Short mmCIF file of C-alpha atoms and ligand atoms in Angstrom, two decimals:
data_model
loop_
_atom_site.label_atom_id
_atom_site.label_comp_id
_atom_site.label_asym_id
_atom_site.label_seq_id
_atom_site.Cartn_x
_atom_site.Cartn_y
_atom_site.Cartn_z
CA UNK A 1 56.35 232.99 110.49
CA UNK A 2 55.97 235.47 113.32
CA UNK A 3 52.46 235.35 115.04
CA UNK A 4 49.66 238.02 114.25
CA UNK A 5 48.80 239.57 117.22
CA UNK A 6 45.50 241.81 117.71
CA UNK A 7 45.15 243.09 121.34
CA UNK A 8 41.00 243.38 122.20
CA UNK A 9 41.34 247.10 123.01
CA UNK A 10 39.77 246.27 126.17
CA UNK A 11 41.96 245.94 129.88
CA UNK A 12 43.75 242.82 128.20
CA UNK A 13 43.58 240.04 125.91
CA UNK A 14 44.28 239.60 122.34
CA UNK A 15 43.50 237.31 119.39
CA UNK A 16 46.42 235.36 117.71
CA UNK A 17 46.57 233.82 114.35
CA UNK A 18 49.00 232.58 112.16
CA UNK A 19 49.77 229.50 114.13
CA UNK A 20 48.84 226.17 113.64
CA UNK A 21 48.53 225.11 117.22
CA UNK A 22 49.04 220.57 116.59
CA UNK A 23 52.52 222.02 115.02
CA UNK A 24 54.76 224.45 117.18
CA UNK A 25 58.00 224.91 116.99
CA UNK A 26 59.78 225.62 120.22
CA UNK A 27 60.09 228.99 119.19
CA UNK A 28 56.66 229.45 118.65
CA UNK A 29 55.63 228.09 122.29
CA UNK A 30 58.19 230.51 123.21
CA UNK A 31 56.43 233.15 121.63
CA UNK A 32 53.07 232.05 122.35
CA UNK A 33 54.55 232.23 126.70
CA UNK A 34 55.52 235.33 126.27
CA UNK A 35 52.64 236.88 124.58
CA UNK A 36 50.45 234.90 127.31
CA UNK A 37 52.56 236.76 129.99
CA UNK A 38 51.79 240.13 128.29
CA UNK A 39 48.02 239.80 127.65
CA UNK A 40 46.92 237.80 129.90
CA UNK A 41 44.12 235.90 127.38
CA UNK A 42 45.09 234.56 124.64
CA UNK A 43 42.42 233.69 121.58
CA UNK A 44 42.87 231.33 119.28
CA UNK A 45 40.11 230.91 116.36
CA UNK A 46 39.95 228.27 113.81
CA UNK A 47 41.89 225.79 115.46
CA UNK A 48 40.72 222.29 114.55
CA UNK A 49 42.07 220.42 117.77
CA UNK A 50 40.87 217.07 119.26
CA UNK A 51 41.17 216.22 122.94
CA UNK A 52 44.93 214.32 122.35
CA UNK A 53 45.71 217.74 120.63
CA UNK A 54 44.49 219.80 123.42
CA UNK A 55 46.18 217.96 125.51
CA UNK A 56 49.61 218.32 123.89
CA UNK A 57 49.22 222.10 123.56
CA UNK A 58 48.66 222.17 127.28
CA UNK A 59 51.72 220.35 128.26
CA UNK A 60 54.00 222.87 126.15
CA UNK A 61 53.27 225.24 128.96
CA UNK A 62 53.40 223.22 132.43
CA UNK A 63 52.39 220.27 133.70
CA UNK A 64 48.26 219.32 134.04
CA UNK A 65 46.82 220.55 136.97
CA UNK A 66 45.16 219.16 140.00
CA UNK A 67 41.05 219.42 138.69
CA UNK A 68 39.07 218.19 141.82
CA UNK A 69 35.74 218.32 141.37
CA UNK A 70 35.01 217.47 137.97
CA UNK A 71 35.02 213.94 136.46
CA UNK A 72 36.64 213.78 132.90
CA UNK A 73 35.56 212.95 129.80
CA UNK A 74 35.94 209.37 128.68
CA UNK A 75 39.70 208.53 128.20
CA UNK A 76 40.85 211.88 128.86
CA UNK A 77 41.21 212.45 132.99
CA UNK A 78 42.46 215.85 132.65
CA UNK A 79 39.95 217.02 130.40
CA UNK A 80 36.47 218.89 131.44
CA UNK A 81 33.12 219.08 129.47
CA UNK A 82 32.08 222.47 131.08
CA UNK A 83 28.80 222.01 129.39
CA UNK A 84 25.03 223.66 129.53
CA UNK A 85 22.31 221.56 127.73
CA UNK A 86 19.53 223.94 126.17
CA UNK A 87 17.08 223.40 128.30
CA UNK A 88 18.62 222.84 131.40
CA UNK A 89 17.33 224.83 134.89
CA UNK A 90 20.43 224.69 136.97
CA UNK A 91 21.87 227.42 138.19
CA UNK A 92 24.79 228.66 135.55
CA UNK A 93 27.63 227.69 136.40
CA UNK A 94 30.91 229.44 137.26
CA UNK A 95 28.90 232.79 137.01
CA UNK A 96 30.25 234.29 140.16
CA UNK A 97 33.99 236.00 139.73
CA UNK A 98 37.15 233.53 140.58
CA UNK A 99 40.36 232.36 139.95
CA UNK A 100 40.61 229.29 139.08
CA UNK A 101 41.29 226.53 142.07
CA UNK A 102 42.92 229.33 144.16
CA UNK A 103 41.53 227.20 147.40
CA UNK A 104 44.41 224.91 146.28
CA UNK A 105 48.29 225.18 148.00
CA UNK A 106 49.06 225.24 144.74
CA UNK A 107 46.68 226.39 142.20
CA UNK A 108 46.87 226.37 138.38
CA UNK A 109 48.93 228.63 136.28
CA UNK A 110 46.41 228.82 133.40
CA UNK A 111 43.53 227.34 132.01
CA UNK A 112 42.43 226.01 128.01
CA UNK A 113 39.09 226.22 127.11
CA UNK A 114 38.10 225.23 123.61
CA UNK A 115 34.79 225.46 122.13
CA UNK A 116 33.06 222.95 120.65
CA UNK A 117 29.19 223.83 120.33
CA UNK A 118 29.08 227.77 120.53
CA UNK A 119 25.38 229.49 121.32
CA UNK A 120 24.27 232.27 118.46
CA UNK A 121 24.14 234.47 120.76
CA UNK A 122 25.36 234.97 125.02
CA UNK A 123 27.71 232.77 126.80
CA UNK A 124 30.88 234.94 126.66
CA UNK A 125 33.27 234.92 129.57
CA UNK A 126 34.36 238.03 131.39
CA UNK A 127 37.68 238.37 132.18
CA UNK A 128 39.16 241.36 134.71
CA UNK A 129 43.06 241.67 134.87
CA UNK A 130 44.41 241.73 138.61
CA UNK A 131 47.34 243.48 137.49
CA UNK A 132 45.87 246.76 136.54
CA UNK A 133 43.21 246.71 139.30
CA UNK A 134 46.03 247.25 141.33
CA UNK A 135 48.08 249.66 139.92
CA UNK A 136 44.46 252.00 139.56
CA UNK A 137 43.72 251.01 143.08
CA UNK A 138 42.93 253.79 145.64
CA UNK A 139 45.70 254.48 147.73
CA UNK A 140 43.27 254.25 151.18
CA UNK A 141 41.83 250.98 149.86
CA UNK A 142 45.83 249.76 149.02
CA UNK A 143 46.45 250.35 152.17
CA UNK A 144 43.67 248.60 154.36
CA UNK A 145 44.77 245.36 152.22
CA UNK A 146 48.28 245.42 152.33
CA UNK A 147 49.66 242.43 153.65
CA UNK A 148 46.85 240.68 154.46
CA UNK A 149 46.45 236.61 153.93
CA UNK A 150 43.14 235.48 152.53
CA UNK A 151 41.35 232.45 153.20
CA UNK A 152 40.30 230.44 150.26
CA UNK A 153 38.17 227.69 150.15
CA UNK A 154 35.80 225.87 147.58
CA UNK A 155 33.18 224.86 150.23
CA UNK A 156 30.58 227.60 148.71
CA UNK A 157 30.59 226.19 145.45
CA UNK A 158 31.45 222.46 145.69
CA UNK A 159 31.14 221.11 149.04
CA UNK A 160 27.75 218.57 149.62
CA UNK A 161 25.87 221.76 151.03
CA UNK A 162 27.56 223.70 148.66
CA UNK A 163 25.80 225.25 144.80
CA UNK A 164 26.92 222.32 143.51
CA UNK A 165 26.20 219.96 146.07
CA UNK A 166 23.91 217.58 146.96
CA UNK A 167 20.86 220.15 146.51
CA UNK A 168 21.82 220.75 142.97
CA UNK A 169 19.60 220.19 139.91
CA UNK A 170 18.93 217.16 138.41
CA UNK A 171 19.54 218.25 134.98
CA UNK A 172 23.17 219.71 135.18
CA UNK A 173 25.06 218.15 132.39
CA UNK A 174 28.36 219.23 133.63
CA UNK A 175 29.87 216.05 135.64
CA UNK A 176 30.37 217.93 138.69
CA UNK A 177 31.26 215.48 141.89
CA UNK A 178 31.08 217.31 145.61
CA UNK A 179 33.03 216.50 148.47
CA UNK A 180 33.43 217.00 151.76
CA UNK A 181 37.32 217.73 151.24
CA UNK A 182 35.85 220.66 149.86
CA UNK A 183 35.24 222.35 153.08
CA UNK A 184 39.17 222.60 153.81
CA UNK A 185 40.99 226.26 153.96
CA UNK A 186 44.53 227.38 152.16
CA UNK A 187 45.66 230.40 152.65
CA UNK A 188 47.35 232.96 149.97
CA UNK A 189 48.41 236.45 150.66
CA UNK A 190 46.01 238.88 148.82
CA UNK A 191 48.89 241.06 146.81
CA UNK A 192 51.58 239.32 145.01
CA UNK A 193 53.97 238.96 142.63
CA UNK A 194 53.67 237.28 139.71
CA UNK A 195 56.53 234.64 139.21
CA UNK A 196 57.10 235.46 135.63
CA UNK A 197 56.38 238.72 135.12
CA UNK A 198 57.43 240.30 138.93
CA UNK A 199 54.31 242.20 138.31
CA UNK A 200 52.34 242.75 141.52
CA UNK A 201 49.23 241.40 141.63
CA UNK A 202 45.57 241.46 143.12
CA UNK A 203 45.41 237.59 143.78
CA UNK A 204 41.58 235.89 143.77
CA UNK A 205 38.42 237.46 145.17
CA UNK A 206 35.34 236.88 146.95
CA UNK A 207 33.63 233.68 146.54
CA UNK A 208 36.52 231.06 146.74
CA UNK A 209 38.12 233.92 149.30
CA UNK A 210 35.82 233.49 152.54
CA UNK A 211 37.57 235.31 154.80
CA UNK A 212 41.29 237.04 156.24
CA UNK A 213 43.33 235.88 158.49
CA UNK A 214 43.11 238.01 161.99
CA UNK A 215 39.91 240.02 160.66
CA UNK A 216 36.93 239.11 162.13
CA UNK A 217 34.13 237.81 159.57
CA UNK A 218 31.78 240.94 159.35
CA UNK A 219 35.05 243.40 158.94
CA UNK A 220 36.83 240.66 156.38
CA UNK A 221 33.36 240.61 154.06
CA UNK A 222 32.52 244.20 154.02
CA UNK A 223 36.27 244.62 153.18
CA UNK A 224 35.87 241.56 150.38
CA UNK A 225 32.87 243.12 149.21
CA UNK A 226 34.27 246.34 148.61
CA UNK A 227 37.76 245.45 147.23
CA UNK A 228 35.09 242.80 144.67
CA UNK A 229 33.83 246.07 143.38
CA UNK A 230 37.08 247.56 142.68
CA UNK A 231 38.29 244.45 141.11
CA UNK A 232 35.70 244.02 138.33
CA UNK A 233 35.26 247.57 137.47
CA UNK A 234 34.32 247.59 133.66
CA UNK A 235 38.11 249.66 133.12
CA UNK A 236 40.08 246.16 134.01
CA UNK A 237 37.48 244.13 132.08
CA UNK A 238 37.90 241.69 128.75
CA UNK A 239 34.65 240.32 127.27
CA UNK A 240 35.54 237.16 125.14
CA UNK A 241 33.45 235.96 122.81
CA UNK A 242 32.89 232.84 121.80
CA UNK A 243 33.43 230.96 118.46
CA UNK A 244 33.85 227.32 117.75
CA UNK A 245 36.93 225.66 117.01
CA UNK A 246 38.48 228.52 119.43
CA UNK A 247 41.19 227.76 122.09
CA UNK A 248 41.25 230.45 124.85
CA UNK A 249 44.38 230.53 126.88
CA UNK A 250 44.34 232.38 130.47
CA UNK A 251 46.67 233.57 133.07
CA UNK A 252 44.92 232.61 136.49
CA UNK A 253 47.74 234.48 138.24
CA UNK A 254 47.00 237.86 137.39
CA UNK A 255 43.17 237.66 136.44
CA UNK A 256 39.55 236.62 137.42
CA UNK A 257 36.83 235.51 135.14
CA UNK A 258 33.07 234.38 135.23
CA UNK A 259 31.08 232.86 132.90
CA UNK A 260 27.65 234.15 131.65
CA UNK A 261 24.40 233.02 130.12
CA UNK A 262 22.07 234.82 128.16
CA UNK A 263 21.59 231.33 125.56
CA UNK A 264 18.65 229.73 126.73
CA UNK A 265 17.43 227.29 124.49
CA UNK A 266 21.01 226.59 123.37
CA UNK A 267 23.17 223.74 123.81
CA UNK A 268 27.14 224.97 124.89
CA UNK A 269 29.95 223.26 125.24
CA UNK A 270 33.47 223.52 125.81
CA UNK A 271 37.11 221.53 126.95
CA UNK A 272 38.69 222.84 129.69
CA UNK A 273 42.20 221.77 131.03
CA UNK A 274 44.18 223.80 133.23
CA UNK A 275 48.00 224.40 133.25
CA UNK A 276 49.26 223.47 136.85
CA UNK A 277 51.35 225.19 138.59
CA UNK A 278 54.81 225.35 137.16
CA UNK A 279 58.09 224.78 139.56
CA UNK A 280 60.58 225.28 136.52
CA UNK A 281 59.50 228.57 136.17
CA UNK A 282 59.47 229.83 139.66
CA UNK A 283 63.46 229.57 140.78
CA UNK A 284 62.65 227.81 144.03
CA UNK A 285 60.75 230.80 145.49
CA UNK A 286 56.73 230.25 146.14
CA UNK A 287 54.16 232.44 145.04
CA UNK A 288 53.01 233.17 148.55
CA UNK A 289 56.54 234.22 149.74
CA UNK A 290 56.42 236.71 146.72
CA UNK A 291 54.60 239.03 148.51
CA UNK A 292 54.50 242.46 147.67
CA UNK A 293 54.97 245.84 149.83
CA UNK A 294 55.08 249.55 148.88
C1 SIN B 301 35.04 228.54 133.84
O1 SIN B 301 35.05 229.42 134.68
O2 SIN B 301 35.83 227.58 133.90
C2 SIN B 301 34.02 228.55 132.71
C3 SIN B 301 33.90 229.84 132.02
C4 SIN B 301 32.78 229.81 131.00
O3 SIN B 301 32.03 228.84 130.93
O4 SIN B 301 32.64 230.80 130.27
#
């Protein structure tokens, strides 16, 4: 049975149904790839899925990723609670813009989240596709970022003096673990091409980007800043919203995303797993020797 597609009418992302996602054939993850490749986000509702099944449904796209930071649930090392409690006072989390683990050599290809406990009301995630920010981009604002190399790192957010360090609340449910290895650097050229599609590509942004290589700091964030702005214009923005029993599929090669609140007083919880980043589908050619040039 083919898969029924409805696109968002928003920058990307569409909903898919007609799939039962504990039985795919090979033809259907095929399917399901290339409709990830094309959208971007991919939403699944009313998909009854335990953690074993989540985990399956990962692994027909890649390998697990690398998830420092986060301690797993019980039995399941690859699987996040990213959870808010309904009265908790830390700061939300994941609110700022990012691409997933891009302070990594070699970051995730996509992430699963599935809901579980779903607030009435707030808690959607923003998406903004990379892809199109770049083909709208201003050609004086192309050109002051061409072939420049940002430098990532996840000190902001996860190192001890970091938001979720050691100075965090008490009361964050999510089982977040600092480190001091958080404080190292990797390096990724802002525009590149994406391995599957050989679209080019804005790649990560401010926040887990904290400065480019050969541009001194005040120059770098003013640029940041500026090309942040561009980035998350509403135009090249997806607002998903949440249901339970929903899997959400992302490309973290062409997109960032951010969580928001706006469900105090509401209990939300979700899986997360990410797909790592996939050799077989590369050809033996990096990501950040796909560079792009105009
Ligand atoms: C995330 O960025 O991994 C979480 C997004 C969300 O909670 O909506």
């Amino acid at each position: 049975m083919p898969l029924n597609v409805t696109p968002s009418g928003q920058a990307c992302g569409v909903t898919i149904t007609g799939v039962d996602l504990r039985s795919m054939t090979d033809e259907v993850v095929s399917e399901i790839r290339q409709a990830w490749l094309d959208h971007k986000v991919l939403s699944f509702p009313n998909q009854e899925l335990t953690d074993n099944d989540l985990e399956f449904f990962t692994r027909r796209f890649g390998p697990f990723g690398v998830d420092p930071y986060f301690a797993g649930i019980d039995g399941h090392p690859n699987i996040a609670a990213i959870s808010r409690t309904a009265h908790e006072t830390s700061a939300l989390f994941a609110e700022n813009w990012h691409t997933d683990w891009s302070f990594q050599e070699f970051p995730p290809d996509g992430t699963c989240l599935y809901g579980k406990v779903i607030p009435p009301a707030g808690g959607d995630t923003l998406f903004a596709d990379q892809q199109a920010a770049l083909a709208a981009m201003p050609v004086d604002l192309r050109a002051r970022i061409e072939n420049l190399v940002a430098i990532h790192s996840a000190r902001g957010g996860y190192a001890p003096d970091g938001s979720y360090g050691d100075d965090d609340a008490d009361d964050r449910s999510m089982q977040i673990r600092p480190s001091v290895e958080a404080y190292a650097i990797q390096t990724h050229p802002l525009v590149r091409i994406h391995p599957e599609t050989n679209a080019e590509t804005l790649y990560s942004a401010l926040g887990y980007i904290i400065g480019i290589v050969g541009v001194n700091d005040d120059e770098a964030f003013n640029l940041l800043r500026e090309l942040m702005t561009w980035q998350t214009r509403d135009e090249f923005q997806y607002r998903h919203v949440w249901q339970p029993k929903m899997l959400v599929m992302w490309d973290n090669r062409c997109l960032l995303h951010r969580a928001t609140g706006g469900y105090d007083g509401h209990d939300r919880l979700l899986h997360r797993l990410t797909i790592g980043y996939n050799a077989d589908v590369r050809g033996g050619v990096l990501d950040d020797e796909r560079t792009a040039t105009v």
